[in-house]
Amino acid sequence: MKRLREIMTTNCETVSPDDDIYQIAVKMDKNNIGFIPVVDNNKLLGVVSDRDLVVRGYAAKRPGSAPAREVMTQNIVTASPDTTVDEAADLMAKEMIRRLAVVEQGELVGVVAIGDLAMSGQFDSIAADALSEISQHTDVMHH
């Protein structure tokens, strides 16, 4: 059974809590991603999703210069590098999330996306069904 350390992306984009939301939006656009972990000295503080930018940023009328810490989602669900692909699939399905931050002793060590799990081709059919459901409901984000 594969563990997340074998399939996670380790060179993921991150931002600091002081980076402004305009810079984050540009980084998302440039890298074609909708999720960026917020780290301070490698410690994971939270994540900013494209939805956070819309709802907590623009809808709340924050300027583009507002810092990440004002819009990020805290207390996010994380996994460890030793979490199995099955466990991660179950967790993502239960929480209705498409990306999972992988943390070791409070430090961000990687990120796993649903696509990474699917590519590893090792999870059971229940998890696979749940993941395909989440993928179809891409507008459903968990906060």
CSV table of N, CA and C in Angstrom, one decimal:
chain,number,residue,atom,x,y,z
A,1,MET,N,0.8,-1.2,0.0
A,1,MET,CA,0.0,0.0,0.0
A,1,MET,C,0.9,1.2,0.0
A,2,LYS,N,0.6,2.1,-1.0
A,2,LYS,CA,1.4,3.3,-1.1
A,2,LYS,C,1.1,4.3,0.0
A,3,ARG,N,2.1,5.0,0.4
A,3,ARG,CA,2.0,6.1,1.4
A,3,ARG,C,2.1,7.5,0.7
A,4,LEU,N,1.6,8.5,1.4
A,4,LEU,CA,1.6,9.8,0.7
A,4,LEU,C,3.0,10.3,0.3
A,5,ARG,N,4.0,9.9,1.2
A,5,ARG,CA,5.3,10.4,0.9
A,5,ARG,C,5.8,10.0,-0.5
A,6,GLU,N,5.2,8.9,-1.0
A,6,GLU,CA,5.6,8.4,-2.4
A,6,GLU,C,4.9,9.1,-3.5
A,7,ILE,N,3.8,9.8,-3.2
A,7,ILE,CA,3.1,10.4,-4.3
A,7,ILE,C,2.9,11.9,-4.2
A,8,MET,N,3.2,12.4,-3.0
A,8,MET,CA,2.9,13.9,-2.8
A,8,MET,C,3.9,14.8,-3.6
A,9,THR,N,3.4,16.0,-3.9
A,9,THR,CA,4.2,17.0,-4.6
A,9,THR,C,4.9,17.7,-3.5
A,10,THR,N,6.2,17.7,-3.5
A,10,THR,CA,7.0,18.3,-2.5
A,10,THR,C,7.4,19.8,-2.8
A,11,ASN,N,7.5,20.1,-4.1
A,11,ASN,CA,8.0,21.5,-4.4
A,11,ASN,C,6.7,22.3,-4.7
A,12,CYS,N,5.8,22.4,-3.7
A,12,CYS,CA,4.6,23.1,-4.0
A,12,CYS,C,4.7,24.6,-3.7
A,13,GLU,N,3.9,25.4,-4.4
A,13,GLU,CA,3.8,26.8,-4.2
A,13,GLU,C,3.3,27.1,-2.8
A,14,THR,N,3.9,28.0,-2.1
A,14,THR,CA,3.4,28.5,-0.8
A,14,THR,C,3.5,30.0,-0.8
A,15,VAL,N,2.8,30.6,0.2
A,15,VAL,CA,2.9,32.0,0.5
A,15,VAL,C,3.1,32.2,2.0
A,16,SER,N,3.5,33.4,2.3
A,16,SER,CA,3.7,33.8,3.7
A,16,SER,C,2.4,34.5,4.2
A,17,PRO,N,2.2,34.5,5.5
A,17,PRO,CA,0.9,35.2,6.0
A,17,PRO,C,0.8,36.7,5.6
A,18,ASP,N,2.0,37.3,5.3
A,18,ASP,CA,2.0,38.7,4.9
A,18,ASP,C,1.9,38.9,3.4
A,19,ASP,N,2.0,37.9,2.6
A,19,ASP,CA,1.8,38.1,1.1
A,19,ASP,C,0.4,38.6,0.9
A,20,ASP,N,0.2,39.5,0.0
A,20,ASP,CA,-1.1,40.1,-0.2
A,20,ASP,C,-1.9,39.2,-1.2
A,21,ILE,N,-3.3,39.4,-1.1
A,21,ILE,CA,-4.2,38.5,-1.8
A,21,ILE,C,-4.1,38.7,-3.3
A,22,TYR,N,-3.7,39.9,-3.8
A,22,TYR,CA,-3.4,40.1,-5.2
A,22,TYR,C,-2.3,39.2,-5.7
A,23,GLN,N,-1.2,39.2,-4.9
A,23,GLN,CA,-0.1,38.4,-5.3
A,23,GLN,C,-0.5,36.9,-5.4
A,24,ILE,N,-1.3,36.5,-4.4
A,24,ILE,CA,-1.7,35.1,-4.3
A,24,ILE,C,-2.6,34.8,-5.5
A,25,ALA,N,-3.5,35.7,-5.9
A,25,ALA,CA,-4.3,35.4,-7.1
A,25,ALA,C,-3.5,35.3,-8.3
A,26,VAL,N,-2.4,36.1,-8.5
A,26,VAL,CA,-1.5,36.0,-9.6
A,26,VAL,C,-0.8,34.7,-9.6
A,27,LYS,N,-0.3,34.3,-8.5
A,27,LYS,CA,0.4,33.0,-8.3
A,27,LYS,C,-0.5,31.8,-8.7
A,28,MET,N,-1.8,31.9,-8.3
A,28,MET,CA,-2.7,30.8,-8.6
A,28,MET,C,-2.9,30.8,-10.1
A,29,ASP,N,-3.1,31.9,-10.7
A,29,ASP,CA,-3.3,32.0,-12.2
A,29,ASP,C,-2.1,31.5,-12.9
A,30,LYS,N,-0.9,31.9,-12.5
A,30,LYS,CA,0.3,31.5,-13.2
A,30,LYS,C,0.6,30.0,-13.1
A,31,ASN,N,0.2,29.4,-12.0
A,31,ASN,CA,0.5,28.0,-11.8
A,31,ASN,C,-0.7,27.1,-12.0
A,32,ASN,N,-1.8,27.8,-12.4
A,32,ASN,CA,-3.1,27.0,-12.6
A,32,ASN,C,-3.5,26.2,-11.4
A,33,ILE,N,-3.5,26.8,-10.2
A,33,ILE,CA,-3.8,26.1,-9.0
A,33,ILE,C,-4.9,27.0,-8.3
A,34,GLY,N,-5.7,26.3,-7.4
A,34,GLY,CA,-6.7,27.0,-6.7
A,34,GLY,C,-6.5,26.9,-5.2
A,35,PHE,N,-5.3,26.6,-4.8
A,35,PHE,CA,-5.1,26.3,-3.4
A,35,PHE,C,-3.6,26.5,-3.1
A,36,ILE,N,-3.3,27.4,-2.1
A,36,ILE,CA,-1.9,27.6,-1.8
A,36,ILE,C,-1.7,27.6,-0.3
A,37,PRO,N,-0.8,26.7,0.3
A,37,PRO,CA,-0.6,26.7,1.7
A,37,PRO,C,0.1,28.0,2.2
A,38,VAL,N,-0.3,28.4,3.4
A,38,VAL,CA,0.3,29.6,4.0
A,38,VAL,C,1.3,29.1,5.0
A,39,VAL,N,2.6,29.4,4.9
A,39,VAL,CA,3.6,28.9,5.8
A,39,VAL,C,4.4,30.0,6.3
A,40,ASP,N,4.9,29.8,7.5
A,40,ASP,CA,5.8,30.8,8.2
A,40,ASP,C,6.9,29.9,8.7
A,41,ASN,N,8.2,30.1,8.2
A,41,ASN,CA,9.3,29.2,8.6
A,41,ASN,C,8.9,27.8,8.5
A,42,ASN,N,8.4,27.4,7.4
A,42,ASN,CA,8.0,26.0,7.1
A,42,ASN,C,6.8,25.5,7.9
A,43,LYS,N,6.3,26.2,8.9
A,43,LYS,CA,5.2,25.8,9.7
A,43,LYS,C,3.9,26.2,8.9
A,44,LEU,N,3.0,25.2,8.8
A,44,LEU,CA,1.8,25.4,8.1
A,44,LEU,C,0.8,26.1,9.0
A,45,LEU,N,0.3,27.3,8.5
A,45,LEU,CA,-0.6,28.1,9.3
A,45,LEU,C,-2.0,27.9,8.8
A,46,GLY,N,-2.2,27.6,7.5
A,46,GLY,CA,-3.5,27.5,6.9
A,46,GLY,C,-3.3,27.4,5.4
A,47,VAL,N,-4.4,27.5,4.7
A,47,VAL,CA,-4.4,27.6,3.2
A,47,VAL,C,-5.3,28.7,2.7
A,48,VAL,N,-4.9,29.2,1.5
A,48,VAL,CA,-5.8,30.1,0.8
A,48,VAL,C,-6.3,29.4,-0.4
A,49,SER,N,-7.6,29.3,-0.6
A,49,SER,CA,-8.2,28.7,-1.8
A,49,SER,C,-8.7,29.8,-2.6
A,50,ASP,N,-9.0,29.5,-3.9
A,50,ASP,CA,-9.5,30.5,-4.8
A,50,ASP,C,-10.9,31.0,-4.2
A,51,ARG,N,-11.6,30.1,-3.5
A,51,ARG,CA,-12.9,30.5,-2.9
A,51,ARG,C,-12.6,31.5,-1.8
A,52,ASP,N,-11.6,31.3,-1.0
A,52,ASP,CA,-11.3,32.2,0.1
A,52,ASP,C,-11.0,33.6,-0.4
A,53,LEU,N,-10.3,33.7,-1.6
A,53,LEU,CA,-10.1,35.0,-2.2
A,53,LEU,C,-11.4,35.7,-2.6
A,54,VAL,N,-12.3,34.9,-3.1
A,54,VAL,CA,-13.6,35.5,-3.6
A,54,VAL,C,-14.4,35.9,-2.4
A,55,VAL,N,-14.7,34.9,-1.5
A,55,VAL,CA,-15.6,35.2,-0.4
A,55,VAL,C,-15.0,36.1,0.7
A,56,ARG,N,-13.8,35.7,1.2
A,56,ARG,CA,-13.3,36.5,2.3
A,56,ARG,C,-12.5,37.7,1.8
A,57,GLY,N,-12.1,37.7,0.5
A,57,GLY,CA,-11.4,38.9,0.0
A,57,GLY,C,-12.3,39.8,-0.7
A,58,TYR,N,-12.7,39.5,-1.9
A,58,TYR,CA,-13.5,40.5,-2.7
A,58,TYR,C,-14.9,40.7,-2.2
A,59,ALA,N,-15.6,39.6,-1.9
A,59,ALA,CA,-16.9,39.8,-1.4
A,59,ALA,C,-17.0,40.6,-0.1
A,60,ALA,N,-15.9,40.4,0.7
A,60,ALA,CA,-15.8,41.2,2.0
A,60,ALA,C,-15.2,42.6,1.8
A,61,LYS,N,-15.0,42.9,0.5
A,61,LYS,CA,-14.4,44.2,0.1
A,61,LYS,C,-13.1,44.5,0.7
A,62,ARG,N,-12.2,43.5,0.8
A,62,ARG,CA,-10.9,43.7,1.2
A,62,ARG,C,-10.1,44.2,0.0
A,63,PRO,N,-9.1,45.0,0.2
A,63,PRO,CA,-8.3,45.5,-1.0
A,63,PRO,C,-7.3,44.4,-1.4
A,64,GLY,N,-6.8,44.5,-2.6
A,64,GLY,CA,-5.8,43.5,-3.0
A,64,GLY,C,-4.6,43.4,-2.2
A,65,SER,N,-4.4,44.5,-1.4
A,65,SER,CA,-3.2,44.5,-0.5
A,65,SER,C,-3.4,43.8,0.8
A,66,ALA,N,-4.6,43.3,1.1
A,66,ALA,CA,-4.9,42.6,2.3
A,66,ALA,C,-4.0,41.3,2.4
A,67,PRO,N,-3.5,41.1,3.6
A,67,PRO,CA,-2.6,39.9,3.7
A,67,PRO,C,-3.3,38.6,3.7
A,68,ALA,N,-2.5,37.5,3.4
A,68,ALA,CA,-3.1,36.2,3.4
A,68,ALA,C,-3.7,35.8,4.7
A,69,ARG,N,-3.1,36.2,5.8
A,69,ARG,CA,-3.6,35.8,7.1
A,69,ARG,C,-5.1,36.3,7.3
A,70,GLU,N,-5.6,37.3,6.6
A,70,GLU,CA,-6.9,37.8,6.7
A,70,GLU,C,-8.0,36.9,6.0
A,71,VAL,N,-7.5,36.2,5.0
A,71,VAL,CA,-8.5,35.4,4.2
A,71,VAL,C,-8.2,33.9,4.3
A,72,MET,N,-7.1,33.4,4.9
A,72,MET,CA,-6.8,32.0,4.9
A,72,MET,C,-7.8,31.2,5.7
A,73,THR,N,-7.9,29.9,5.4
A,73,THR,CA,-8.7,29.0,6.2
A,73,THR,C,-7.7,28.3,7.1
A,74,GLN,N,-8.0,28.4,8.4
A,74,GLN,CA,-7.2,27.7,9.4
A,74,GLN,C,-7.8,26.4,9.9
A,75,ASN,N,-7.1,25.7,10.8
A,75,ASN,CA,-7.6,24.4,11.3
A,75,ASN,C,-8.0,23.5,10.1
A,76,ILE,N,-7.1,23.4,9.1
A,76,ILE,CA,-7.5,22.6,8.0
A,76,ILE,C,-7.1,21.1,8.3
A,77,VAL,N,-7.7,20.3,7.5
A,77,VAL,CA,-7.5,18.9,7.6
A,77,VAL,C,-6.1,18.6,7.0
A,78,THR,N,-5.3,17.9,7.7
A,78,THR,CA,-4.0,17.5,7.1
A,78,THR,C,-3.7,16.0,7.2
A,79,ALA,N,-2.7,15.5,6.6
A,79,ALA,CA,-2.3,14.1,6.7
A,79,ALA,C,-0.8,14.1,7.0
A,80,SER,N,-0.3,12.9,7.3
A,80,SER,CA,1.1,12.8,7.5
A,80,SER,C,1.7,12.0,6.3
A,81,PRO,N,3.0,12.1,6.1
A,81,PRO,CA,3.6,11.4,5.0
A,81,PRO,C,3.4,9.9,5.0
A,82,ASP,N,3.1,9.4,6.2
A,82,ASP,CA,2.9,7.9,6.3
A,82,ASP,C,1.4,7.5,6.2
A,83,THR,N,0.5,8.5,6.0
A,83,THR,CA,-0.9,8.2,5.7
A,83,THR,C,-0.9,7.4,4.4
A,84,THR,N,-1.8,6.3,4.4
A,84,THR,CA,-1.9,5.5,3.1
A,84,THR,C,-2.8,6.3,2.1
A,85,VAL,N,-2.6,5.8,0.9
A,85,VAL,CA,-3.5,6.4,-0.2
A,85,VAL,C,-4.9,6.2,0.1
A,86,ASP,N,-5.3,5.0,0.6
A,86,ASP,CA,-6.7,4.7,1.0
A,86,ASP,C,-7.2,5.7,2.1
A,87,GLU,N,-6.4,5.8,3.1
A,87,GLU,CA,-6.8,6.7,4.2
A,87,GLU,C,-7.0,8.1,3.7
A,88,ALA,N,-6.1,8.6,2.9
A,88,ALA,CA,-6.2,9.9,2.3
A,88,ALA,C,-7.4,10.1,1.5
A,89,ALA,N,-7.7,9.1,0.7
A,89,ALA,CA,-8.9,9.1,-0.1
A,89,ALA,C,-10.2,9.2,0.7
A,90,ASP,N,-10.2,8.4,1.8
A,90,ASP,CA,-11.4,8.4,2.7
A,90,ASP,C,-11.5,9.8,3.4
A,91,LEU,N,-10.4,10.3,3.8
A,91,LEU,CA,-10.4,11.6,4.5
A,91,LEU,C,-10.9,12.7,3.5
A,92,MET,N,-10.4,12.7,2.3
A,92,MET,CA,-10.8,13.7,1.3
A,92,MET,C,-12.3,13.6,1.0
A,93,ALA,N,-12.7,12.4,0.9
A,93,ALA,CA,-14.1,12.1,0.6
A,93,ALA,C,-15.0,12.6,1.7
A,94,LYS,N,-14.6,12.3,2.9
A,94,LYS,CA,-15.4,12.7,4.1
A,94,LYS,C,-15.5,14.2,4.3
A,95,GLU,N,-14.3,14.9,4.0
A,95,GLU,CA,-14.2,16.3,4.2
A,95,GLU,C,-14.6,17.1,3.0
A,96,MET,N,-14.9,16.4,1.9
A,96,MET,CA,-15.2,17.0,0.6
A,96,MET,C,-14.1,18.0,0.2
A,97,ILE,N,-12.9,17.6,0.2
A,97,ILE,CA,-11.8,18.4,-0.2
A,97,ILE,C,-11.1,17.7,-1.4
A,98,ARG,N,-10.4,18.5,-2.2
A,98,ARG,CA,-9.7,18.0,-3.4
A,98,ARG,C,-8.2,18.0,-3.2
A,99,ARG,N,-7.8,18.7,-2.2
A,99,ARG,CA,-6.3,18.7,-1.9
A,99,ARG,C,-6.1,18.6,-0.4
A,100,LEU,N,-5.0,18.0,-0.1
A,100,LEU,CA,-4.7,17.7,1.3
A,100,LEU,C,-3.2,18.1,1.5
A,101,ALA,N,-3.0,18.9,2.6
A,101,ALA,CA,-1.7,19.3,2.9
A,101,ALA,C,-1.1,18.2,3.8
A,102,VAL,N,0.2,17.9,3.5
A,102,VAL,CA,0.9,16.8,4.2
A,102,VAL,C,1.9,17.4,5.1
A,103,VAL,N,1.7,17.1,6.4
A,103,VAL,CA,2.4,17.8,7.5
A,103,VAL,C,3.2,16.8,8.3
A,104,GLU,N,4.4,17.2,8.7
A,104,GLU,CA,5.2,16.4,9.6
A,104,GLU,C,5.7,17.3,10.7
A,105,GLN,N,5.3,17.0,11.9
A,105,GLN,CA,5.7,17.9,13.1
A,105,GLN,C,5.4,19.4,12.8
A,106,GLY,N,4.2,19.6,12.3
A,106,GLY,CA,3.8,21.0,12.1
A,106,GLY,C,4.3,21.6,10.9
A,107,GLU,N,5.2,21.0,10.2
A,107,GLU,CA,5.8,21.6,9.0
A,107,GLU,C,5.2,21.0,7.7
A,108,LEU,N,5.0,21.9,6.8
A,108,LEU,CA,4.4,21.4,5.5
A,108,LEU,C,5.5,20.7,4.7
A,109,VAL,N,5.2,19.4,4.3
A,109,VAL,CA,6.2,18.7,3.6
A,109,VAL,C,5.7,18.3,2.2
A,110,GLY,N,4.4,18.5,1.9
A,110,GLY,CA,3.9,18.3,0.6
A,110,GLY,C,2.5,18.5,0.5
A,111,VAL,N,2.0,18.3,-0.7
A,111,VAL,CA,0.5,18.5,-1.0
A,111,VAL,C,0.1,17.3,-1.9
A,112,VAL,N,-1.1,16.7,-1.6
A,112,VAL,CA,-1.6,15.7,-2.4
A,112,VAL,C,-2.9,16.1,-3.0
A,113,ALA,N,-3.1,16.0,-4.3
A,113,ALA,CA,-4.4,16.3,-5.0
A,113,ALA,C,-5.1,15.0,-5.3
A,114,ILE,N,-6.4,15.1,-5.5
A,114,ILE,CA,-7.2,13.9,-5.9
A,114,ILE,C,-6.5,13.2,-7.0
A,115,GLY,N,-6.1,14.0,-8.0
A,115,GLY,CA,-5.5,13.4,-9.2
A,115,GLY,C,-4.3,12.5,-8.9
A,116,ASP,N,-3.5,12.9,-7.8
A,116,ASP,CA,-2.3,12.1,-7.4
A,116,ASP,C,-2.8,10.8,-6.9
A,117,LEU,N,-3.9,10.7,-6.2
A,117,LEU,CA,-4.4,9.5,-5.6
A,117,LEU,C,-4.9,8.6,-6.7
A,118,ALA,N,-5.6,9.2,-7.7
A,118,ALA,CA,-6.1,8.4,-8.8
A,118,ALA,C,-5.0,7.8,-9.6
A,119,MET,N,-3.9,8.6,-9.8
A,119,MET,CA,-2.8,8.1,-10.6
A,119,MET,C,-2.1,6.9,-9.9
A,120,SER,N,-2.1,6.9,-8.5
A,120,SER,CA,-1.5,5.8,-7.9
A,120,SER,C,-2.3,4.5,-8.0
A,121,GLY,N,-3.6,4.7,-8.4
A,121,GLY,CA,-4.4,3.5,-8.7
A,121,GLY,C,-4.5,2.5,-7.7
A,122,GLN,N,-4.4,2.9,-6.4
A,122,GLN,CA,-4.4,1.8,-5.4
A,122,GLN,C,-5.5,1.9,-4.4
A,123,PHE,N,-6.4,2.8,-4.5
A,123,PHE,CA,-7.5,2.8,-3.5
A,123,PHE,C,-8.7,2.0,-3.9
A,124,ASP,N,-9.5,1.7,-2.9
A,124,ASP,CA,-10.6,0.8,-3.2
A,124,ASP,C,-11.7,1.5,-3.9
A,125,SER,N,-12.7,0.8,-4.3
A,125,SER,CA,-13.8,1.3,-5.2
A,125,SER,C,-14.6,2.3,-4.4
A,126,ILE,N,-14.8,2.1,-3.1
A,126,ILE,CA,-15.7,3.1,-2.3
A,126,ILE,C,-15.0,4.4,-2.3
A,127,ALA,N,-13.7,4.5,-2.1
A,127,ALA,CA,-13.0,5.7,-2.0
A,127,ALA,C,-13.0,6.3,-3.4
A,128,ALA,N,-12.8,5.5,-4.5
A,128,ALA,CA,-12.8,6.0,-5.8
A,128,ALA,C,-14.2,6.7,-6.2
A,129,ASP,N,-15.3,6.0,-5.8
A,129,ASP,CA,-16.6,6.6,-6.0
A,129,ASP,C,-16.7,8.0,-5.3
A,130,ALA,N,-16.3,8.0,-4.1
A,130,ALA,CA,-16.4,9.3,-3.3
A,130,ALA,C,-15.6,10.4,-4.0
A,131,LEU,N,-14.4,10.0,-4.4
A,131,LEU,CA,-13.5,11.0,-5.1
A,131,LEU,C,-14.1,11.5,-6.4
A,132,SER,N,-14.7,10.6,-7.1
A,132,SER,CA,-15.3,11.1,-8.4
A,132,SER,C,-16.5,12.0,-8.1
A,133,GLU,N,-17.2,11.7,-7.0
A,133,GLU,CA,-18.3,12.6,-6.6
A,133,GLU,C,-17.7,14.0,-6.3
A,134,ILE,N,-16.7,14.1,-5.5
A,134,ILE,CA,-16.1,15.4,-5.1
A,134,ILE,C,-15.6,16.1,-6.4
A,135,SER,N,-15.0,15.4,-7.3
A,135,SER,CA,-14.5,16.0,-8.5
A,135,SER,C,-15.6,16.6,-9.3
A,136,GLN,N,-16.8,16.0,-9.3
A,136,GLN,CA,-17.9,16.5,-10.0
A,136,GLN,C,-18.5,17.8,-9.3
A,137,HIS,N,-18.4,17.8,-8.0
A,137,HIS,CA,-18.9,19.0,-7.2
A,137,HIS,C,-17.7,19.9,-6.9
A,138,THR,N,-17.1,20.4,-8.0
A,138,THR,CA,-15.9,21.2,-7.7
A,138,THR,C,-16.2,22.5,-7.1
A,139,ASP,N,-17.5,22.9,-7.1
A,139,ASP,CA,-17.8,24.1,-6.4
A,139,ASP,C,-18.1,23.9,-5.0
A,140,VAL,N,-18.1,22.7,-4.5
A,140,VAL,CA,-18.3,22.5,-3.1
A,140,VAL,C,-17.0,22.4,-2.4
A,141,MET,N,-16.7,23.5,-1.6
A,141,MET,CA,-15.5,23.5,-0.8
A,141,MET,C,-15.8,23.5,0.7
A,142,HIS,N,-15.0,22.9,1.4
A,142,HIS,CA,-15.3,22.7,2.9
A,142,HIS,C,-14.5,23.8,3.7
A,143,HIS,N,-15.2,24.4,4.6
A,143,HIS,CA,-14.6,25.4,5.4
A,143,HIS,C,-14.9,25.1,6.8
